[in-house]
Amino acid sequence: MNQDSEKLVDEMRHQPYEPMAKAEIWLVSISLFTGITILIIMALLLKN
Amino acid sequence: MKKSPFNEDRSAVWLAFIFIALALCLPLGMGNLLGWVLGVKVWTDPLNALAPLGKSFSNIPGWVSLAATLGFISLLLLWERRRYPEDKKSFLTALLIVLALTMLGWVLGHAGIIAAVPNEREKLGLTWSMGLTGEAGYLAALFIGLVIGNFFTPFAKFLSMAARTEWFIKTAIVLVGAGVGLKALEQANLAGTVFFRGLAAIVEAYLIYWALVYLMARKVFGFSREWAAPLASGISICGVSAAIATGASIRARPVVPIMVSSLVVVFSVVELLVLPFLAHSIIPGEPMVAAAWMGLAVKTDGAAIASGAITEALYMAQGGFQKGWMLMTTTTVKIFIDLFIGVWCFILACVWVYGIDRKPGDKVSLKEVWDRFPKFVLGYFFAFALFVTLGICFPEKTNALKESAGNLDAFRKFFFALAFFSIGLSADFKRLWQEGLGKLILVYVVCLFGFVIWIGLGISWLFFHGILPPTGVNP
């Protein structure tokens, strides 16, 4: 196996902890907030 | 003259647009220039597996179509590599072998015993099949690659010069844009009730499922970003295309999304065999909820549509409903989800370029953003916009556009299969699979059975309960 492959297998075995970056936290938070809000609005629109 | 390094990203866009330009000759009235492309059907007799896709080419034997497809792709790829310094004769030989072995895997994966879903068995005269759909062709190509990579190492090394995973993946993704554009047009004419509710599916898949799976993969299972993003797309959006497109957008190593995709294909069989019957037993009076649920929960297109067909058969036996409504609901929900793969990849590519890959304090210039931005994502959008625009401006050409998109789809699938074969060829896949399989399966099972299917059921209930398909004989 070449070095890249070895590295990938090693990473898979001992995934180094990679803390979540600000951009990731924003992405996940905005997605969830927007998604839940839109679904509530759509459900209310359907009820009325 | 200094030779510039081969840019797979840009070359993939060019390649895809050569296919698109040729396909568009049909609606422009210049003839079906790609109608000879090989279409592989689910088969029980191998002699019936191969046939050209174009109706006007139906008199051509399957093997001629096969030779034309492989010959055309090899010439195009060779042309694209014309300025790259390498032994062209060796490259062409390796390429032809790669194409032929991938096609062998693709055809074997369509064997009825492997690919036929339960509602196809009767037609094919089968009593049992694995139900993996035609997408099993990807796994078969991967398997052949693995066998060569592990047992015929010098041969694998020779083939590797032509097994360019990223090149194949990116070309396929641009081609996805054309097909999705046309699907978008078709859905625009749907009944308003289904259309509005279909929008809920997009919100659910991208904004809720993706975020939750990503969070679980990162925080609970400790996956790195490179693994978590394709995993989230594979579990929450649409299996193979989404995982691969996401991986390429965030510049993950190709082996990562390919591993995720393999898992998605295998798990979609479990969903296909379990969910329609589960739906019928727990919500017997809600056929449309069940149909929408299939579109939301089953993760590959083929398996989702087959689940919709099985669900329809189960409910029709009890309720005397008109045929087609439940299947249309499943298909609409699934297609709505597919439509936004490109938008999501664009968002992820921007987040990665601006927010994650950028070092603290760095100012990223627009030129740098352009250089780092995956061009195939733009190619995808351009193909999407082109087909939508043509469909809107020339509604009388819709059928010709559909046929063109069908031809492009045959090339798209084959390029994905080439990517699977190429990954299998690298010997690391087997070890990687052994190392990572348990953990990947755990994330998949926990997310899918822990919340993806249950949120899907809840939201399908919220938006579809109380709606029944018309009863009686179809008009």
Coordinates of C-alpha atoms in Angstrom, one line a residue, chain B residues 27-389:
Chain B
P27 CA -34.3 18.2 -29.6
L28 CA -32.6 20.5 -32.1
G29 CA -33.8 18.2 -34.9
M30 CA -30.3 17.0 -35.9
G31 CA -31.0 13.4 -35.0
N32 CA -30.4 11.1 -32.0
L33 CA -26.6 11.2 -32.0
L34 CA -26.3 9.2 -28.8
G35 CA -29.2 6.8 -29.3
W36 CA -26.8 4.0 -29.8
V37 CA -25.7 4.1 -26.2
L38 CA -26.0 0.9 -24.3
G39 CA -28.9 0.4 -21.9
V40 CA -28.5 -2.5 -19.5
K41 CA -31.7 -4.2 -18.3
V42 CA -32.4 -6.5 -15.4
W43 CA -32.0 -9.9 -17.0
T44 CA -32.5 -13.6 -16.5
D45 CA -31.1 -14.4 -19.9
P46 CA -27.8 -12.6 -20.6
L47 CA -28.6 -12.4 -24.3
N48 CA -31.5 -10.0 -23.4
A49 CA -29.5 -7.8 -21.1
L50 CA -28.0 -5.5 -23.7
A51 CA -29.8 -3.2 -26.1
P52 CA -29.4 0.4 -27.5
L53 CA -31.4 3.0 -25.7
G54 CA -32.7 4.9 -28.7
K55 CA -35.9 3.6 -30.3
S56 CA -34.6 4.4 -33.7
F57 CA -31.6 2.1 -33.0
S58 CA -33.7 -0.9 -31.8
N59 CA -32.6 -2.9 -34.9
I60 CA -29.0 -2.8 -33.8
P61 CA -27.7 -5.8 -31.8
G62 CA -26.8 -5.2 -28.2
W63 CA -23.1 -6.1 -28.8
V64 CA -22.7 -3.4 -31.4
S65 CA -24.2 -0.9 -29.0
L66 CA -21.8 -2.2 -26.3
A67 CA -18.8 -1.8 -28.6
A68 CA -19.9 1.7 -29.7
T69 CA -20.4 2.8 -26.1
L70 CA -17.0 1.6 -24.9
G71 CA -15.2 2.8 -28.1
F72 CA -16.8 6.3 -27.9
I73 CA -16.0 6.7 -24.2
S74 CA -12.4 5.5 -24.7
L75 CA -11.8 7.9 -27.6
L76 CA -13.2 10.9 -25.7
L77 CA -11.1 10.1 -22.6
L78 CA -8.0 9.6 -24.7
W79 CA -8.7 12.9 -26.4
E80 CA -9.0 14.7 -23.0
R81 CA -5.6 13.3 -22.0
R82 CA -3.9 14.3 -25.3
R83 CA -1.7 17.0 -23.7
Y84 CA -0.7 14.9 -20.7
P85 CA 2.7 13.3 -21.0
E86 CA 2.3 9.6 -20.8
D87 CA 2.6 6.6 -23.1
K88 CA -0.7 6.9 -25.0
K89 CA -0.6 3.3 -26.2
S90 CA -0.4 1.9 -22.7
F91 CA -3.0 4.4 -21.5
L92 CA -5.4 3.3 -24.2
T93 CA -4.8 -0.4 -23.4
A94 CA -5.4 0.1 -19.7
L95 CA -8.4 2.3 -20.4
L96 CA -10.1 -0.3 -22.6
I97 CA -9.5 -3.0 -20.0
V98 CA -10.9 -0.7 -17.3
L99 CA -14.0 0.1 -19.4
A100 CA -14.6 -3.6 -20.3
L101 CA -14.2 -4.9 -16.8
T102 CA -16.5 -2.1 -15.4
M103 CA -19.1 -2.9 -18.0
L104 CA -18.8 -6.6 -17.1
G105 CA -19.5 -5.7 -13.4
W106 CA -22.3 -3.4 -14.4
V107 CA -24.0 -6.1 -16.5
L108 CA -23.5 -8.8 -13.8
G109 CA -25.0 -6.5 -11.3
H110 CA -28.2 -6.4 -13.4
A111 CA -28.7 -10.2 -13.2
G112 CA -32.3 -10.8 -12.1
I113 CA -31.3 -12.9 -9.1
I114 CA -29.3 -9.9 -7.7
A115 CA -31.1 -6.9 -9.0
A116 CA -34.8 -7.7 -9.4
V117 CA -37.0 -6.1 -6.7
P118 CA -40.0 -8.0 -5.4
N119 CA -42.5 -6.5 -7.8
E120 CA -40.4 -7.4 -10.8
R121 CA -39.9 -11.1 -9.9
E122 CA -43.1 -12.4 -11.5
K123 CA -42.4 -10.7 -14.8
L124 CA -38.9 -12.2 -14.8
G125 CA -40.1 -15.7 -13.7
L126 CA -38.1 -15.6 -10.5
T127 CA -39.3 -16.8 -7.1
W128 CA -36.5 -15.1 -5.2
S129 CA -34.0 -12.4 -5.7
M130 CA -31.7 -10.2 -3.6
G131 CA -33.6 -7.1 -4.6
L132 CA -30.5 -4.9 -4.9
T133 CA -31.9 -3.0 -8.0
G134 CA -29.6 -2.2 -10.9
E135 CA -27.4 -0.2 -8.6
A136 CA -25.9 -3.6 -7.6
G137 CA -23.9 -3.0 -10.8
Y138 CA -21.8 -0.5 -8.8
L139 CA -21.1 -3.1 -6.1
A140 CA -20.2 -5.7 -8.8
A141 CA -17.8 -3.3 -10.5
L142 CA -16.3 -2.5 -7.0
F143 CA -15.9 -6.3 -6.4
I144 CA -14.1 -6.9 -9.7
G145 CA -11.8 -4.0 -8.9
L146 CA -11.1 -5.5 -5.4
V147 CA -10.3 -8.9 -6.8
I148 CA -7.8 -7.5 -9.3
G149 CA -6.4 -5.0 -6.7
N150 CA -5.8 -7.8 -4.1
F151 CA -4.9 -10.8 -6.2
F152 CA -3.3 -9.4 -9.4
T153 CA -1.3 -6.5 -8.0
P154 CA 1.0 -5.8 -11.0
F155 CA -2.0 -5.9 -13.3
A156 CA -3.9 -3.5 -11.0
K157 CA -0.8 -1.2 -11.1
F158 CA -0.9 -1.1 -14.8
L159 CA -4.7 -0.4 -14.9
S160 CA -4.4 2.4 -12.3
M161 CA -3.0 4.8 -14.9
A162 CA -6.5 4.8 -16.5
A163 CA -8.5 4.3 -13.4
R164 CA -9.0 8.0 -12.5
T165 CA -11.7 7.9 -9.8
E166 CA -12.2 11.7 -9.4
W167 CA -12.3 12.3 -13.2
F168 CA -15.1 9.7 -13.5
I169 CA -17.0 10.9 -10.5
K170 CA -17.0 14.6 -11.5
T171 CA -18.1 13.8 -15.1
A172 CA -21.0 11.8 -13.8
I173 CA -22.1 14.5 -11.4
V174 CA -22.3 17.1 -14.2
L175 CA -24.4 14.7 -16.1
V176 CA -26.7 14.3 -13.1
G177 CA -27.5 18.0 -13.5
A178 CA -29.1 17.4 -16.9
G179 CA -31.4 14.6 -15.7
V180 CA -32.4 16.5 -12.6
G181 CA -33.2 19.6 -14.6
L182 CA -35.7 17.7 -16.7
K183 CA -37.2 16.0 -13.6
A184 CA -37.8 19.4 -12.1
L185 CA -39.8 20.4 -15.2
E186 CA -41.9 17.3 -15.0
Q187 CA -42.7 17.9 -11.3
A188 CA -43.8 21.4 -11.9
N189 CA -47.0 20.1 -13.6
L190 CA -48.0 17.9 -10.7
A191 CA -51.1 18.3 -8.6
G192 CA -50.7 21.2 -6.2
T193 CA -51.5 19.1 -3.1
V194 CA -48.6 16.7 -3.7
F195 CA -46.3 19.5 -4.9
F196 CA -46.7 21.6 -1.8
R197 CA -46.2 18.6 0.5
G198 CA -43.2 17.5 -1.5
L199 CA -41.5 20.7 -0.5
A200 CA -41.6 19.5 3.1
A201 CA -39.5 16.5 2.1
I202 CA -36.7 18.8 0.9
V203 CA -36.7 20.7 4.2
E204 CA -36.7 17.5 6.1
A205 CA -33.9 15.8 4.2
Y206 CA -31.5 18.7 3.9
L207 CA -32.1 20.8 6.9
I208 CA -33.0 18.3 9.5
Y209 CA -31.7 14.8 8.6
W210 CA -28.4 16.1 7.2
A211 CA -27.7 18.3 10.2
L212 CA -28.6 15.6 12.7
V213 CA -26.6 12.8 11.0
Y214 CA -23.6 15.1 10.7
L215 CA -23.8 16.1 14.3
M216 CA -24.1 12.4 15.4
A217 CA -21.2 11.3 13.2
R218 CA -19.0 14.1 14.5
K219 CA -19.9 14.3 18.2
V220 CA -21.0 10.8 19.1
F221 CA -19.0 8.7 16.8
G222 CA -16.0 11.0 16.5
F223 CA -15.7 10.9 12.6
S224 CA -13.6 13.6 11.0
R225 CA -15.3 16.1 8.7
E226 CA -14.1 14.3 5.6
W227 CA -16.1 11.2 6.7
A228 CA -19.1 12.9 8.4
A229 CA -20.2 15.0 5.5
P230 CA -20.5 12.2 2.8
L231 CA -22.0 10.0 5.5
A232 CA -24.7 12.6 6.3
S233 CA -25.5 13.1 2.7
G234 CA -25.6 9.3 2.0
I235 CA -28.0 8.6 4.9
S236 CA -30.2 11.7 4.6
I237 CA -30.4 12.7 1.0
C238 CA -30.1 10.3 -1.9
G239 CA -27.5 7.5 -1.5
V240 CA -24.9 7.2 -4.2
S241 CA -25.1 10.6 -6.0
A242 CA -25.4 12.7 -2.9
A243 CA -22.6 11.0 -1.0
I244 CA -20.2 11.2 -4.0
A245 CA -21.1 14.7 -4.9
T246 CA -20.7 15.9 -1.3
G247 CA -17.4 14.1 -1.0
A248 CA -16.1 15.8 -4.1
S249 CA -17.4 19.2 -3.0
I250 CA -15.5 19.2 0.3
R251 CA -12.5 17.6 -1.4
A252 CA -12.7 14.4 0.5
R253 CA -10.5 11.5 -0.8
P254 CA -12.6 9.5 -3.3
V255 CA -12.5 6.3 -1.3
V256 CA -14.5 7.9 1.5
P257 CA -17.8 8.6 -0.4
I258 CA -17.4 5.3 -2.3
M259 CA -17.3 3.4 0.9
V260 CA -20.4 5.3 2.2
S261 CA -22.2 4.7 -1.1
S262 CA -21.6 0.9 -1.0
L263 CA -23.1 0.8 2.4
V264 CA -26.1 2.9 1.2
V265 CA -26.8 0.5 -1.6
V266 CA -26.7 -2.6 0.7
F267 CA -28.9 -0.9 3.4
S268 CA -31.5 0.3 0.9
V269 CA -32.4 -3.4 0.3
V270 CA -33.2 -3.8 4.0
E271 CA -35.4 -0.7 3.9
L272 CA -37.1 -2.0 0.7
L273 CA -37.9 -5.3 2.2
V274 CA -39.1 -4.0 5.6
L275 CA -40.6 -0.6 5.3
P276 CA -43.6 -1.1 2.9
F277 CA -44.8 -4.0 5.0
L278 CA -44.2 -2.1 8.2
A279 CA -46.2 0.9 6.8
H280 CA -49.0 -1.3 5.8
S281 CA -49.3 -2.9 9.2
I282 CA -48.9 0.2 11.4
I283 CA -50.9 2.7 9.2
P284 CA -53.3 0.6 7.2
G285 CA -55.7 3.5 6.6
E286 CA -53.1 6.0 5.3
P287 CA -51.8 5.0 1.9
M288 CA -50.5 8.4 1.0
V289 CA -48.6 8.7 4.3
A290 CA -47.0 5.4 3.6
A291 CA -46.1 6.4 0.0
A292 CA -44.5 9.6 1.1
W293 CA -42.7 7.8 3.9
M294 CA -41.1 5.5 1.3
G295 CA -39.8 8.5 -0.6
L296 CA -38.3 10.0 2.6
A297 CA -36.9 6.9 4.2
V298 CA -35.5 4.6 1.4
K299 CA -32.2 6.0 0.3
T300 CA -31.6 5.1 -3.4
D301 CA -33.8 6.1 -6.3
G302 CA -34.3 2.6 -7.5
A303 CA -35.1 1.1 -4.1
A304 CA -37.4 4.1 -3.2
I305 CA -39.5 3.7 -6.3
A306 CA -39.6 0.0 -5.9
S307 CA -40.8 0.5 -2.3
G308 CA -43.5 2.9 -3.6
A309 CA -44.6 0.2 -6.1
I310 CA -44.8 -2.5 -3.3
T311 CA -46.6 -0.1 -1.0
E312 CA -49.1 0.7 -3.8
A313 CA -49.7 -3.0 -4.4
L314 CA -50.3 -3.7 -0.7
Y315 CA -52.8 -0.8 -0.3
M316 CA -54.6 -1.4 -3.6
A317 CA -55.4 -5.0 -2.6
Q318 CA -57.3 -3.6 0.4
G319 CA -58.8 -0.3 -0.7
G320 CA -59.6 -0.4 -4.5
F321 CA -57.6 2.8 -5.0
Q322 CA -56.7 4.1 -8.5
K323 CA -53.3 2.9 -9.6
G324 CA -50.4 5.4 -9.8
W325 CA -51.2 7.9 -7.1
M326 CA -49.1 6.3 -4.3
L327 CA -46.2 5.6 -6.7
M328 CA -46.4 9.2 -7.9
T329 CA -46.2 10.5 -4.3
T330 CA -43.2 8.4 -3.5
T331 CA -41.5 9.4 -6.8
T332 CA -42.3 13.1 -6.3
V333 CA -40.9 13.1 -2.8
K334 CA -37.7 11.3 -3.9
I335 CA -37.2 13.6 -6.9
F336 CA -37.8 16.7 -4.9
I337 CA -35.0 15.6 -2.6
D338 CA -32.7 14.8 -5.6
L339 CA -33.3 18.3 -7.1
F340 CA -31.4 20.1 -4.4
I341 CA -28.2 17.9 -4.3
G342 CA -26.4 20.6 -6.4
V343 CA -27.6 23.5 -4.2
W344 CA -26.5 21.6 -1.1
C345 CA -23.1 20.8 -2.6
F346 CA -22.7 24.5 -3.5
I347 CA -23.4 25.5 0.1
L348 CA -21.1 22.9 1.5
A349 CA -18.3 23.9 -1.0
C350 CA -18.7 27.5 0.1
V351 CA -18.7 26.6 3.9
W352 CA -15.6 24.5 3.4
V353 CA -13.7 27.0 1.3
Y354 CA -14.6 30.1 3.5
G355 CA -15.1 28.6 6.9
I356 CA -13.2 25.4 7.4
D357 CA -10.2 25.2 5.0
R358 CA -9.3 28.8 5.6
K359 CA -6.7 29.3 8.3
P360 CA -7.4 31.8 11.1
G361 CA -6.5 35.4 10.0
D362 CA -6.3 34.4 6.3
K363 CA -8.0 36.6 3.9
V364 CA -9.3 34.5 1.0
S365 CA -9.3 36.4 -2.3
L366 CA -12.0 35.9 -4.8
K367 CA -9.4 34.4 -7.2
E368 CA -8.4 31.9 -4.6
V369 CA -12.0 31.0 -4.0
W370 CA -12.5 30.5 -7.7
D371 CA -9.3 28.3 -7.9
R372 CA -10.4 26.2 -5.0
F373 CA -14.0 26.0 -5.8
P374 CA -15.0 22.6 -7.5
K375 CA -15.8 23.5 -11.1
F376 CA -17.9 20.5 -11.6
V377 CA -20.5 21.9 -9.1
L378 CA -20.9 24.9 -11.5
G379 CA -21.0 22.4 -14.4
Y380 CA -23.9 20.6 -12.6
F381 CA -25.8 23.9 -12.3
F382 CA -25.2 24.9 -15.9
A383 CA -26.5 21.5 -17.1
F384 CA -29.5 21.8 -14.8
A385 CA -30.3 25.3 -15.9
L386 CA -29.8 24.4 -19.6
F387 CA -32.3 21.6 -19.5
V388 CA -34.8 23.6 -17.4
T389 CA -34.6 26.6 -19.8

